[in-house]
Amino acid sequence: MAHYYITTPIYYVNDAPHVGHAYCTVNADAMARWHRLIGDETKFLTGTDEHGQKVADAAQKNGVSPREWTDQTSRRFREAWDALNISYDDFIRTTEPRHYETVQKFLTAVYENGYIYKDVYQGLYCVSCEDYYTLESSDEGRCPIHGRELTQMQEENWFFRLSAFAEPLLQYYEDHPGFVTPETKRNEALSFIKGGLRDISITRTSISWGIPVPWDANHVFYVWYDALINYLTAIGYGRDDDETAQWWPTSHHLIGKEILRFHCVWWPAMCMAAGLDPVSHVQVHGWLLVGGQKLSKTMASEGNVKLTDIAPVVLTDEFGVDPIRYYLLRETSLGNDGDFSHEGITARYNTDLANNLGNLVARVTTIVATKCAGTGPAPEEASELRRPAESALSEAQAAWDRFAPNVALEATWGLIGATNAYLENTAPWKMEPGDALDAVMGNALEAIRLVTILASPAIPQVCATIWSRIGLEGSPTDEVFATSARWGRYRATQPIHKGEPLFPRIRANVE
RNA sequence: GGGGCCGUAGCUCAGUGGUUAGAGCAGGGGACUCAUAAUCCCUGGGUCGUGGGUUCGAUCCCCACCGGCCCUACCA
């Protein structure tokens, strides 16, 4: 059985969960659900990143210990993922003992392999950023963001010999063309490596809220250095070699474009330094940018809303869980930036979900209930819907397999459109009860059954509801995909029932 | 300042070194009435950011510029 391991970044607990986090997490969730659907042994990891100066500061400001602070904020992420029906298998917190153990084992391996050394870090410090710059990365000695004079600081640090990995990384990229997708992001990472790699400071003495360096008690690891290793913590690195071997290195990191360097340069180099193969695939996604005239008042009380101001729960409360999941997956292609707007969500909801899918289920269930004695007739082997169904199946399957949920959903909706058109052409509402009518309705029901299978990674709740409305037991995910996702398998075991509209239309601008 | 990505129909986005550049939505016309005023069919609309260059030929390759965005030692 194939193993499939997918991760999101671990989210920094200094920040409340927002739509950007949700975008990444929902995509990873849909991918995990897809792989479970096709029978892969699947592990989906998400979690929170809890070390570093900013967390310590935030805790102090709120008058609690870092531990209490991270407990509170980490919980908020879990609540957000519950609201979005995220099916993670493991939720890691970098403050857990298992993570300390793995980080120390991993970095000790890097140390013993000779890739960590002690030096004095000299840097230009910006008080406003609370951050360091090099002469090259500064604006001629001034902070490129604040424009103020940088002050010379120095600190004794342990360094990672990143510079030793330029050639091995280039070789790895050459040998693994699919390592970073999409290709534009791969090019970005490559040109960064070709531009020259500098050793990097990986420990701090100035703070204590971090993981202790095993061989030097005065230091804690720099937060990114501990954070990246979470992907190994969750699969037992240093604690259970068999488990690690099951999931690594054939794994998938889904990340945002702003952390490309850490995942596509530092992280593979770190793995090499520890004597481990790098992760096999990093899928980079773009950013959602807030567009549209204005977001509804429930989204924010003032104008000029930033995406990071919007809590996922606000959206699921207004539109429902599956519609938000659908929008996040369907609207933009993974890898490029996309547009996020209230109008956009409403449009997708009304056209794709209410008019196309919801209405299709409504019209079919009504006709079957009134003209087929309420039970679902069998489809025809040679139905004219069979061809569009089979092409939707193969296109959607291929798209899910290559991390393109938007294309998979587009293909799936193609079958919905074909089914609506099929009903127009055959006009079953004009037909008398009998075999001919039964055949038409059986074909339509079969198309709907296949749609619910293909769409279930994106909108699992609604698909399960439709599944039961068309008289099937269980849910679309209960069966073996290879045999259930084929034309002609529909057999109702329960009466068809219409039920309330799945997606009541949203009227024009609701204030 | 340095590195990188992007700029295609009213909107959101696909796409390709070569005959008439695509989809969805919105707009226009028609059909139908089973269905959530839903559905189906037909249809208008683009000097593919601007200016050069390479080429028999560029929206796609190169350069410059304009605009948006990301990174530049802890925000998806």
Short mmCIF file of C-alpha atoms (C1' of nucleotides) in Angstrom, two decimals, chain A residues 18-21 23 257 286-297 299-300 302-311 315 327-328 331-332 336-345, chain B residues 11-13 68-70 76:
data_model
loop_
_atom_site.label_atom_id
_atom_site.label_comp_id
_atom_site.label_asym_id
_atom_site.label_seq_id
_atom_site.Cartn_x
_atom_site.Cartn_y
_atom_site.Cartn_z
CA HIS A 18 -6.64 33.84 9.62
CA VAL A 19 -7.77 33.07 6.09
CA GLY A 20 -4.19 32.71 4.86
CA HIS A 21 -3.59 29.88 7.28
CA TYR A 23 -6.07 28.53 2.60
CA LYS A 257 5.76 31.44 -1.14
CA GLY A 286 0.78 31.88 -3.61
CA TRP A 287 -1.09 34.40 -1.54
CA LEU A 288 -4.69 35.37 -1.51
CA LEU A 289 -5.03 39.09 -1.99
CA VAL A 290 -8.08 40.92 -0.79
CA GLY A 291 -10.09 42.33 -3.67
CA GLY A 292 -13.63 43.34 -4.37
CA GLN A 293 -15.42 46.46 -3.37
CA LYS A 294 -15.60 45.80 0.29
CA LEU A 295 -15.93 42.89 2.58
CA SER A 296 -19.15 42.51 4.44
CA LYS A 297 -19.50 44.15 7.77
CA MET A 299 -15.82 40.39 8.20
CA ALA A 300 -14.45 43.58 9.65
CA GLU A 302 -13.71 49.11 9.20
CA GLY A 303 -12.75 49.52 5.58
CA ASN A 304 -9.40 48.46 4.18
CA VAL A 305 -9.50 44.95 5.45
CA LYS A 306 -6.41 42.82 5.27
CA LEU A 307 -6.70 39.13 4.66
CA THR A 308 -4.89 38.50 7.90
CA ASP A 309 -7.64 40.32 9.77
CA ILE A 310 -10.27 37.78 8.77
CA ALA A 311 -10.88 34.85 11.07
CA LEU A 315 -16.52 32.87 7.04
CA TYR A 327 -14.08 28.56 -2.66
CA LEU A 328 -10.55 28.26 -1.29
CA GLU A 331 -10.97 29.90 -7.04
CA THR A 332 -7.22 29.99 -7.58
CA ASN A 336 -0.14 31.59 -8.11
CA ASP A 337 -1.54 34.45 -6.11
CA GLY A 338 -5.29 34.66 -6.08
CA ASP A 339 -8.03 37.09 -5.37
CA PHE A 340 -10.08 36.86 -2.22
CA SER A 341 -13.35 38.71 -1.94
CA HIS A 342 -16.78 38.51 -0.43
CA GLU A 343 -18.26 38.94 -3.91
CA GLY A 344 -16.13 36.07 -5.14
CA ILE A 345 -17.33 33.71 -2.45
"C1'" C B 11 -14.44 40.56 -13.39
"C1'" U B 12 -11.60 36.07 -11.72
"C1'" C B 13 -8.16 33.24 -14.18
"C1'" G B 68 1.51 44.86 -8.37
"C1'" C B 69 3.64 41.31 -5.07
"C1'" C B 70 7.37 38.06 -2.32
"C1'" A B 76 -0.39 31.02 5.13
#
